[in-house]
């Protein structure tokens, strides 16, 4: 049974018969829940896109991960998922499903995938099906009071009313200070803590999940704007007034303003530190049973997601600006009109063969022939490998293979950390000074690891003209000195470690 | 970046289109030395076209002044395109315009199948599928030769429509194409009349 498409898209879920019917047939999230392969799709996409908070992954990487997953599942029940991983991914990204978004990012020939908000919605629904052992209510009532107060007093124009409210709050705080001074600390009991923590975790997760939808909304706005621009028949001036002034523009819309407010709020240094500390301390409380370790990092995840969305908004605005550029605009309109004519004429000539019509086009550079640049043929030298003298190790061999197993492995992580710490204090630090401050504990292997450190935050500069000497004591007690060109670590331009 | 290097910029321009993403150094030098490059190539009767927004630059023949008697010999060759290749370029330009109108990404990627679909409508109906696809392949390769299509390196038969197409298949070129088509059609109609 087909349902009429709603005249206005259901805002936050329709409730009439037609609206629900239409949603059931057309909403990608509902389609996902109805699909037979829902357990595979939901569990796999959850792992990659939600748990690891990946927003963009290359096709080959995603396909190989799905391959592993399918292999494990097919081991349990043979042939339950017969198609190759790539076929599943293309299915999930097709317009009929709408669960993955496939696109080509700048600088790569490989398509990349991202989950759509439909997946987030479906996942939220599935997770909410799990039974909660207790449903907190007090915390949410408190929040409701706070929100209502914010709305009422934020829109209050009468200064006296505001002053009265502020005085009332001050009185409350004074009473509380008196109580605490008298030794009466009102502690939050464990149910209160759990109640509030439950609300925190639900809201935090929802917020993270919503970022995908925010990005999708921005894209939708951009598409609407472009359609409007492309179909505009009036003058350019009116178009600009309409587009840039209205609430439809990306930054001016409700979505844009709210997101910008969130981003500014989150990005201030003070807030970041406060959040980190608060989250760390909350998780140390005994009453908080930590079922989801991701909640400890949630503020970093928010920041990452918000930065990504911000990057998308920037990109969209930039392209839109270019699209609105005078010449581009006029040219595009002219091109489209001409192409309509060309297509019509070409169709009429379809059955002519051959069409003896040629067009000329300029090349993009003068033609320069470089016949002397061709190298002469040099036959490749094949290395000769003689494998005849190899035999398995016997008892009477003199070489002791245990030396092979006593390799020293130096972890570059702490070394990188030490360099970054030193570079926080000074813009550059010499290797000799660094080693004088932190002596080598693994001998020459550690020295070589220092020389091979790679990091975005610093660069290594070698000065062949001068040499320096570095000394350390070996693990077996011998003192050693090495002479090497002077090595300096400098802060990479444009970054602060 | 070291000091602006005129040779780096000009030599790269002489070899072909300078793209911001593939020839980063030459691009930077070029941006810094625009007046010098302009003067340099003017001697050869060329002019440099730089589109910073789109990120490409290339050389073009300088239009001859009317009052200048001596015509400098052409350095930039003019290539001749068959009807179908011209049509393919026009259709690709249309796809690019539509793509821009939808927004979002900047790279238009089309599969070989999509290009074939697009072009097939304008080719005579034939029962020999394979030969048709071979012909379309030949047209695609010609377009790739000019640098307007670029095959994606992972060998998926996906092509990127390069935005440089906008600079060469522009309003003027399309208007010429349209005029030629109109001329050809009326010529055929004229012959038809004669035969009757």
XYZ file of C-alpha atoms in Angstrom:
693
model
C 0.000 0.000 0.000
C 1.509 3.295 -0.939
C 1.067 6.322 1.201
C 0.864 9.870 -0.085
C 4.021 11.808 0.569
C 3.369 14.301 3.332
C 3.059 17.898 2.226
C 5.262 18.961 5.063
C 7.871 16.561 6.283
C 6.908 15.113 9.653
C 8.490 17.262 12.267
C 9.841 15.040 14.989
C 7.778 12.050 13.895
C 4.310 12.174 12.420
C 1.324 10.788 14.215
C -1.406 10.585 11.633
C -2.094 7.352 9.801
C -0.683 8.679 6.546
C 2.423 10.143 8.104
C 3.310 6.986 9.960
C 2.643 4.891 6.901
C 4.868 7.098 4.819
C 7.645 6.959 7.418
C 7.432 3.202 7.586
C 7.893 2.922 3.866
C 10.477 5.633 3.372
C 12.473 6.343 6.477
C 15.938 4.788 6.200
C 16.091 4.239 9.950
C 12.858 2.262 9.968
C 14.010 0.339 6.892
C 17.134 -0.610 8.765
C 15.151 -1.921 11.687
C 12.953 -3.972 9.364
C 15.848 -5.421 7.373
C 16.747 -9.061 7.794
C 20.385 -8.172 7.973
C 19.776 -5.657 10.793
C 21.883 -7.539 13.386
C 24.885 -7.545 11.041
C 24.461 -3.961 9.877
C 23.768 -2.485 13.289
C 26.472 -4.345 15.192
C 29.132 -3.743 12.560
C 28.339 -0.075 11.971
C 28.096 0.489 15.723
C 31.565 -0.895 16.211
C 33.191 1.133 13.473
C 31.319 4.420 13.438
C 30.001 4.897 16.958
C 32.316 3.069 19.296
C 35.460 4.295 17.600
C 33.826 7.569 16.604
C 35.147 7.324 13.060
C 33.604 9.877 10.726
C 35.344 8.906 7.502
C 36.932 5.618 6.507
C 38.428 4.438 3.217
C 36.541 1.807 1.256
C 39.285 -0.807 1.318
C 39.736 -0.479 5.073
C 36.049 -0.789 5.774
C 35.728 -3.721 3.378
C 38.562 -5.607 5.050
C 37.000 -5.114 8.486
C 33.649 -6.282 7.224
C 35.409 -9.264 5.679
C 36.760 -10.299 9.072
C 33.329 -9.926 10.606
C 31.621 -11.934 7.847
C 34.237 -14.645 8.115
C 33.585 -15.047 11.828
C 29.825 -15.137 11.290
C 30.068 -17.585 8.426
C 32.154 -19.877 10.605
C 29.306 -20.118 13.089
C 26.565 -20.680 10.545
C 27.957 -21.512 7.120
C 26.776 -19.382 4.188
C 24.706 -17.044 6.303
C 26.284 -14.065 4.508
C 27.359 -15.266 1.077
C 28.118 -11.997 -0.723
C 31.561 -10.361 -0.650
C 32.092 -7.479 1.755
C 32.274 -4.864 -0.971
C 28.850 -5.894 -2.321
C 27.268 -5.416 1.109
C 28.848 -1.990 1.474
C 27.568 -0.877 -1.915
C 24.097 -2.149 -1.006
C 24.108 -0.248 2.251
C 25.215 2.924 0.477
C 22.634 2.691 -2.303
C 19.765 5.219 -2.292
C 17.288 2.392 -1.556
C 18.941 1.815 1.807
C 20.561 5.099 2.727
C 22.590 3.751 5.646
C 26.066 4.692 4.441
C 27.216 7.794 2.642
C 29.799 7.198 -0.097
C 31.923 10.085 -1.308
C 35.323 10.989 -2.735
C 37.292 13.287 -0.468
C 39.829 15.713 -1.810
C 43.168 14.133 -2.573
C 42.149 10.501 -2.746
C 41.019 8.316 -5.601
C 39.406 5.927 -3.192
C 35.816 6.327 -2.082
C 35.225 6.895 1.625
C 32.247 5.920 3.749
C 30.426 7.521 6.647
C 27.337 6.366 8.524
C 24.150 8.360 8.052
C 22.017 9.768 10.894
C 19.528 6.970 10.157
C 22.012 4.488 11.613
C 22.381 6.568 14.779
C 18.609 6.727 15.194
C 18.202 2.994 14.735
C 21.014 2.291 17.180
C 19.531 4.589 19.788
C 16.204 2.823 19.474
C 17.778 -0.612 19.809
C 19.824 0.386 22.835
C 16.770 1.889 24.495
C 15.078 -1.500 24.264
C 17.385 -2.842 26.934
C 15.710 -2.782 30.338
C 16.898 -0.232 32.788
C 17.063 -1.412 36.365
C 15.944 1.960 37.588
C 14.425 4.927 35.825
C 15.624 8.174 37.366
C 13.143 11.013 37.697
C 14.390 13.517 40.261
C 17.370 14.617 38.223
C 15.282 15.319 35.148
C 12.783 17.364 37.127
C 15.653 19.502 38.378
C 16.843 19.997 34.854
C 13.368 21.011 33.741
C 13.241 23.666 36.423
C 16.632 24.982 35.366
C 15.653 25.159 31.717
C 12.393 26.917 32.447
C 14.176 29.434 34.632
C 16.680 30.084 31.858
C 13.930 30.726 29.350
C 11.834 32.930 31.601
C 14.601 35.067 32.967
C 16.468 35.172 29.711
C 13.486 36.821 28.085
C 12.602 39.021 31.052
C 12.888 42.657 30.087
C 12.043 44.152 33.451
C 15.312 44.787 35.329
C 13.559 44.760 38.680
C 12.238 41.238 38.134
C 15.727 40.061 37.262
C 17.221 41.710 40.305
C 14.588 40.075 42.505
C 15.433 36.675 41.060
C 19.174 37.205 41.487
C 18.622 38.309 45.075
C 16.586 35.195 45.716
C 19.393 33.043 44.355
C 21.945 34.911 46.452
C 19.840 34.338 49.553
C 19.750 30.626 48.817
C 23.531 30.525 48.420
C 24.061 32.483 51.625
C 21.826 30.049 53.523
C 23.811 27.168 52.120
C 27.139 28.778 53.070
C 25.860 29.233 56.625
C 24.857 25.597 56.778
C 28.211 24.366 55.503
C 30.061 26.599 57.928
C 28.031 25.132 60.745
C 29.270 21.724 59.653
C 26.065 20.550 58.020
C 27.126 19.306 54.600
C 24.177 17.981 52.676
C 25.530 15.033 50.728
C 24.009 13.606 47.631
C 22.926 10.058 48.385
C 23.859 7.188 46.114
C 20.483 7.028 44.351
C 20.741 10.710 43.654
C 24.178 10.174 42.141
C 23.014 7.285 39.999
C 19.979 9.193 38.849
C 22.044 12.146 37.741
C 24.721 9.985 36.182
C 22.092 8.182 34.157
C 20.821 11.467 32.802
C 24.364 12.598 32.073
C 25.238 9.454 30.155
C 22.013 9.482 28.143
C 22.352 13.145 27.222
C 26.064 12.892 26.445
C 25.553 9.950 24.123
C 22.608 11.614 22.427
C 24.660 14.726 21.856
C 27.433 12.749 20.202
C 24.962 10.870 18.060
C 23.308 14.095 16.991
C 26.432 15.487 15.348
C 25.886 13.347 12.317
C 22.432 14.771 11.967
C 23.754 18.304 12.410
C 26.192 17.762 9.563
C 23.444 16.291 7.415
C 21.235 19.297 8.131
C 23.993 21.603 7.009
C 24.350 19.677 3.795
C 20.621 19.837 3.227
C 20.632 23.585 3.738
C 23.468 23.914 1.281
C 21.629 21.844 -1.304
C 18.482 23.901 -0.912
C 20.436 27.085 -1.306
C 22.149 25.874 -4.430
C 18.899 24.756 -5.985
C 17.465 28.136 -5.276
C 20.465 29.864 -6.832
C 20.477 27.640 -9.876
C 16.791 28.184 -10.510
C 16.812 31.920 -9.940
C 15.496 33.987 -12.771
C 15.688 37.423 -11.323
C 18.600 39.727 -10.813
C 21.729 38.844 -8.936
C 21.237 41.582 -6.352
C 17.871 40.298 -5.189
C 19.258 36.798 -5.002
C 22.065 37.877 -2.722
C 19.705 39.764 -0.444
C 17.472 36.779 -0.206
C 20.160 34.179 0.372
C 22.612 35.913 2.619
C 20.159 37.786 4.754
C 17.659 35.085 5.422
C 17.540 32.439 8.055
C 18.044 29.896 5.331
C 21.690 30.690 4.998
C 23.854 28.146 6.682
C 25.206 30.263 9.477
C 22.021 32.178 10.080
C 19.728 29.184 10.455
C 18.628 27.818 13.802
C 20.933 24.890 13.266
C 23.871 27.115 12.469
C 23.404 29.420 15.432
C 22.903 26.679 17.946
C 25.900 24.789 16.685
C 28.081 27.880 16.751
C 27.011 28.585 20.322
C 27.865 25.029 21.323
C 31.215 25.158 19.603
C 32.268 28.418 21.216
C 31.127 27.200 24.614
C 33.051 23.960 24.303
C 36.177 25.408 22.821
C 37.174 27.776 25.608
C 40.228 26.536 27.489
C 38.633 27.069 30.879
C 35.593 24.998 29.988
C 37.684 22.181 28.561
C 39.713 21.921 31.724
C 36.620 22.112 33.881
C 34.934 19.365 31.870
C 37.983 17.107 32.005
C 38.292 17.487 35.737
C 34.602 17.060 36.444
C 34.343 13.948 34.314
C 37.440 12.421 35.877
C 36.188 13.045 39.388
C 32.694 11.779 38.704
C 34.084 8.522 37.434
C 36.069 8.018 40.578
C 32.936 7.864 42.700
C 32.053 4.427 43.944
C 28.361 4.791 43.150
C 29.035 5.256 39.477
C 29.174 1.776 37.998
C 31.084 2.339 34.814
C 29.473 0.256 32.138
C 30.635 2.355 29.230
C 34.303 3.381 29.265
C 33.658 5.767 26.382
C 31.932 8.180 28.718
C 35.264 9.084 30.227
C 36.396 10.431 26.881
C 33.112 11.859 25.766
C 34.280 15.454 25.804
C 37.131 14.620 23.442
C 34.717 12.776 21.202
C 32.444 15.825 21.173
C 35.317 18.055 20.267
C 36.384 15.793 17.423
C 32.860 15.523 16.085
C 32.296 19.267 16.412
C 35.539 20.053 14.627
C 34.572 17.789 11.813
C 31.202 19.419 11.481
C 32.830 22.838 11.606
C 35.179 21.781 8.797
C 32.191 20.693 6.737
C 30.450 24.022 7.298
C 33.575 25.871 6.277
C 33.908 23.835 3.128
C 30.261 24.317 2.219
C 30.423 28.072 2.771
C 33.570 28.343 0.684
C 32.057 26.468 -2.205
C 28.862 28.427 -1.962
C 30.777 31.663 -2.111
C 32.543 30.464 -5.219
C 29.274 29.379 -6.730
C 27.819 32.811 -6.176
C 30.788 34.463 -7.788
C 29.641 36.749 -10.577
C 31.331 35.177 -13.525
C 30.616 31.673 -12.388
C 26.955 32.478 -12.003
C 26.477 34.062 -15.390
C 28.581 31.452 -17.099
C 26.631 28.614 -15.539
C 23.310 30.012 -16.653
C 24.548 30.564 -20.175
C 26.052 27.095 -20.288
C 22.843 25.436 -19.172
C 20.762 27.271 -21.758
C 23.203 26.435 -24.538
C 23.391 22.811 -23.507
C 19.651 22.460 -23.742
C 19.797 23.595 -27.356
C 22.794 21.398 -28.124
C 21.114 18.325 -26.721
C 17.964 18.928 -28.716
C 19.876 19.370 -31.953
C 22.161 16.417 -31.323
C 19.140 14.201 -30.739
C 17.751 15.163 -34.092
C 21.035 14.234 -35.731
C 21.124 10.912 -33.977
C 20.483 8.674 -36.899
C 22.840 10.436 -39.263
C 26.002 8.589 -39.817
C 28.570 9.779 -40.049
C 28.118 13.294 -38.779
C 30.842 15.215 -40.561
C 31.125 17.953 -38.014
C 34.315 18.856 -36.210
C 35.021 21.290 -33.429
C 38.360 22.796 -32.603
C 39.720 23.116 -29.122
C 42.941 24.598 -27.848
C 45.514 22.454 -26.210
C 46.569 23.478 -22.748
C 50.212 24.210 -23.503
C 52.604 24.534 -26.411
C 53.691 21.249 -27.826
C 57.269 20.681 -26.872
C 59.009 17.677 -28.226
C 62.054 16.467 -26.366
C 63.583 13.712 -28.452
C 66.955 13.941 -26.708
C 65.311 13.410 -23.356
C 64.666 9.799 -24.089
C 67.168 7.707 -22.169
C 69.084 4.969 -23.914
C 68.056 1.486 -23.067
C 69.960 0.045 -20.130
C 69.443 -3.653 -19.565
C 68.319 -4.356 -16.033
C 70.818 -6.151 -13.914
C 69.252 -9.143 -12.312
C 70.812 -9.958 -8.955
C 72.048 -13.521 -8.860
C 70.923 -15.353 -5.786
C 72.626 -18.625 -5.013
C 70.555 -20.689 -2.621
C 72.536 -23.882 -2.918
C 74.638 -23.654 0.228
C 71.832 -23.486 2.813
C 71.239 -26.412 5.117
C 69.241 -26.849 8.315
C 71.052 -26.085 11.574
C 72.678 -29.101 13.127
C 74.032 -29.886 16.583
C 77.618 -29.207 15.702
C 77.133 -25.674 14.437
C 79.217 -23.075 16.195
C 76.882 -20.076 15.897
C 74.583 -19.514 18.831
C 71.087 -18.484 17.672
C 70.039 -17.143 21.065
C 71.639 -13.831 20.137
C 68.800 -13.345 17.646
C 66.257 -13.432 20.420
C 67.912 -10.905 22.664
C 67.008 -7.839 20.666
C 66.569 -4.589 22.471
C 63.282 -2.918 21.590
C 63.102 0.753 22.358
C 59.628 2.263 22.612
C 59.619 5.610 20.776
C 56.580 6.805 22.735
C 58.324 8.018 25.926
C 61.131 9.526 23.835
C 58.625 11.524 21.796
C 56.960 12.626 25.022
C 60.294 13.803 26.419
C 61.055 15.834 23.291
C 57.620 17.435 23.319
C 57.931 18.291 27.013
C 61.298 19.907 26.407
C 59.937 21.855 23.440
C 57.157 23.275 25.583
C 59.780 25.137 27.560
C 61.942 26.277 24.674
C 61.444 26.539 20.916
C 64.354 24.226 20.251
C 66.411 21.743 22.155
C 69.625 19.966 21.219
C 69.887 16.198 21.414
C 72.968 16.375 23.613
C 71.136 18.544 26.170
C 68.145 16.251 26.111
C 70.315 13.215 26.823
C 72.214 15.046 29.535
C 68.871 15.689 31.245
C 67.522 12.189 30.589
C 70.399 9.681 30.251
C 70.056 6.826 27.805
C 68.966 3.610 29.448
C 69.062 1.337 26.412
C 72.364 2.295 24.932
C 72.961 3.023 21.298
C 69.570 1.602 20.228
C 67.865 4.407 22.127
C 70.175 6.993 20.554
C 69.272 5.752 17.095
C 65.580 5.796 17.992
C 65.889 9.451 18.947
C 67.285 10.137 15.507
C 64.380 8.409 13.816
C 61.510 10.018 15.747
C 58.703 11.296 13.548
C 56.018 13.585 14.867
C 53.811 16.430 13.710
C 54.847 18.624 16.587
C 58.551 18.808 15.927
C 61.174 18.452 13.221
C 64.743 17.178 13.457
C 67.530 19.338 12.084
C 70.947 17.878 11.328
C 73.945 20.182 11.238
C 76.743 18.349 9.445
C 79.216 21.176 9.933
C 79.444 20.684 13.675
C 79.760 17.526 15.671
C 78.907 16.783 19.233
C 79.629 13.961 21.625
C 77.072 12.005 23.564
C 78.018 9.728 26.463
C 76.138 7.097 28.371
C 76.743 3.917 30.304
C 75.855 0.611 28.749
C 73.534 -1.811 30.556
C 76.655 -3.881 31.310
C 78.330 -0.956 33.010
C 80.758 0.246 30.365
C 80.948 3.933 29.577
C 80.481 4.779 25.901
C 80.775 7.945 23.850
C 79.447 8.577 20.358
C 80.404 11.380 17.999
C 77.656 12.493 15.686
C 76.587 15.613 13.753
C 74.811 18.104 15.913
C 71.106 17.217 16.107
C 68.475 19.714 17.194
C 64.753 19.261 17.710
C 62.668 22.304 16.772
C 58.998 23.024 17.110
C 57.231 22.451 13.819
C 55.876 25.709 12.373
C 52.209 26.208 12.926
C 51.821 23.863 15.857
C 52.289 23.979 19.553
C 53.107 20.672 21.208
C 59.099 28.599 0.966
C 62.239 29.864 -0.712
C 62.220 32.989 -2.859
C 59.782 33.029 -5.738
C 61.277 31.141 -8.620
C 60.309 32.303 -12.107
C 61.798 29.327 -13.964
C 59.868 26.817 -11.836
C 56.570 28.525 -12.562
C 57.097 29.127 -16.264
C 58.567 25.723 -17.087
C 55.660 23.973 -15.421
C 53.229 26.126 -17.362
C 54.970 25.231 -20.598
C 54.526 21.572 -19.844
C 50.811 21.801 -19.254
C 48.195 22.858 -16.751
C 49.521 23.785 -13.315
C 47.184 22.453 -10.637
C 47.265 23.682 -7.072
C 46.952 20.190 -5.644
C 49.457 18.330 -7.814
C 52.058 21.031 -8.519
C 52.061 22.797 -5.201
C 55.467 24.415 -5.411
C 55.112 25.678 -8.947
C 51.644 26.991 -8.056
C 52.975 29.009 -5.145
C 55.779 30.454 -7.238
C 53.296 31.301 -9.948
C 50.975 33.154 -7.601
C 53.813 35.251 -6.292
C 55.168 36.139 -9.706
C 52.054 36.773 -11.743
C 53.202 40.032 -13.370
C 56.621 38.622 -14.258
C 55.121 35.480 -15.759
C 52.667 37.556 -17.750
C 55.450 39.653 -19.212
C 57.589 36.645 -19.912
C 54.995 34.702 -21.894
C 53.758 37.791 -23.690
C 56.988 37.744 -25.656
C 55.921 34.363 -27.021
C 52.478 35.634 -27.912
C 50.883 33.787 -25.033
C 48.877 34.780 -21.995
C 48.556 33.013 -18.694
C 45.120 32.281 -17.221
C 45.055 31.773 -13.462
C 41.902 30.737 -11.614
C 42.720 30.836 -7.926
C 39.263 29.743 -6.859
C 39.353 26.545 -8.868
C 43.073 26.005 -8.424
C 44.466 25.765 -11.947
C 46.520 27.859 -14.367
C 47.466 27.411 -17.994
C 48.724 29.163 -21.123
C 46.565 30.420 -23.900
C 47.254 32.066 -27.230
C 47.049 35.806 -26.903
C 44.338 37.159 -29.158
C 45.943 39.126 -31.981
C 45.417 42.890 -31.965
C 43.545 44.108 -34.967
C 45.936 46.858 -35.779
C 48.957 44.617 -35.494
C 50.035 43.567 -38.968
C 52.461 40.833 -38.123
C 50.654 37.764 -36.936
C 52.800 35.737 -34.589
C 52.834 32.036 -35.427
C 50.684 29.926 -33.123
C 52.429 28.089 -30.341
C 49.380 26.496 -28.780
C 48.122 23.840 -31.183
C 44.466 23.579 -32.032
C 43.121 20.091 -31.921
C 40.262 18.821 -33.947
C 37.515 16.867 -32.293
C 35.018 14.570 -33.920
C 31.345 15.186 -33.422
C 30.953 12.515 -30.788
C 33.945 13.591 -28.767
C 32.685 17.177 -28.859
C 29.298 15.975 -27.734
C 30.881 13.995 -24.921
C 32.700 17.088 -23.701
C 29.499 19.111 -23.840
C 27.620 16.471 -21.845
C 30.390 16.286 -19.278
C 30.192 20.044 -18.927
C 26.479 19.694 -18.302
C 27.077 17.072 -15.630
C 29.576 19.386 -13.991
C 27.096 22.253 -13.988
C 24.386 20.054 -12.473
C 26.815 18.713 -9.909
C 27.780 22.206 -8.833
C 24.138 23.127 -8.514
C 23.673 20.307 -6.029
C 26.636 21.190 -3.938
C 28.454 19.251 -1.292
C 31.529 17.652 -2.771
C 33.890 19.207 -5.281
C 34.952 16.122 -7.205
C 32.645 14.683 -9.785
C 33.348 10.997 -10.308
C 31.536 9.030 -12.975
C 31.776 5.356 -13.734
C 32.413 4.159 -17.254
C 28.868 2.788 -17.283
C 27.390 6.153 -16.351
C 29.324 7.927 -19.094
C 28.227 5.312 -21.601
C 24.583 5.725 -20.544
C 24.870 9.457 -20.943
C 26.333 9.286 -24.417
C 24.360 6.376 -25.729
C 21.168 8.368 -26.158
C 22.844 10.410 -28.865
C 24.402 7.532 -30.753
C 22.566 5.612 -33.448
C 20.762 2.552 -32.192
C 22.685 -0.588 -32.880
C 22.408 -4.229 -32.014
C 26.144 -4.564 -31.567
C 26.505 -3.623 -27.878
C 30.154 -4.468 -27.697
C 31.098 -2.295 -30.634
C 29.139 0.592 -29.188
C 30.964 0.317 -25.892
C 34.285 0.131 -27.703
C 33.473 3.330 -29.556
C 32.465 5.030 -26.338
C 35.708 3.846 -24.776
C 37.644 5.428 -27.608
C 35.826 8.725 -27.043
C 36.519 8.556 -23.305
C 40.205 7.968 -23.971
C 40.311 10.960 -26.271
C 38.780 13.117 -23.583
C 41.313 11.737 -21.109
C 44.115 12.608 -23.542
C 43.096 16.233 -23.314
C 43.136 16.034 -19.563
C 39.410 16.502 -19.026
C 38.840 13.030 -17.641
C 41.170 11.295 -15.289
C 40.942 7.637 -14.537
C 40.966 6.833 -10.832
C 44.071 4.883 -9.975
C 42.435 2.061 -8.137
C 41.345 0.688 -11.471
C 37.631 0.668 -10.747
C 36.787 2.194 -14.107
C 35.815 5.378 -12.374
C 36.728 8.679 -13.961
C 37.067 12.071 -12.396
C 35.720 14.940 -14.464
C 38.408 17.555 -14.022
C 37.235 21.075 -13.444
C 39.622 22.425 -16.079
C 36.848 21.408 -18.470
C 35.062 24.587 -17.419
C 37.873 26.720 -18.792
C 37.983 25.112 -22.218
C 34.395 24.063 -22.805
C 33.007 27.451 -21.844
C 30.067 29.500 -23.035
C 31.907 30.612 -26.158
C 32.869 27.104 -27.218
C 29.370 25.804 -26.589
C 27.877 28.684 -28.552
C 30.153 27.791 -31.480
C 29.126 24.163 -31.186
C 25.479 25.101 -31.133
C 25.918 27.302 -34.195
C 27.716 24.550 -36.089
C 25.001 22.082 -35.214
C 22.344 24.487 -36.413
C 24.304 25.057 -39.621
C 24.721 21.338 -40.201
C 21.052 20.639 -39.566
C 19.947 23.301 -42.006
C 22.430 21.968 -44.549
C 20.877 18.524 -44.242
C 17.410 20.001 -44.484
C 18.509 21.910 -47.580
C 19.832 18.729 -49.181
C 16.645 16.949 -48.264
C 14.697 19.626 -50.078
C 16.912 19.304 -53.125
C 16.474 15.570 -53.304
C 12.718 15.737 -53.229
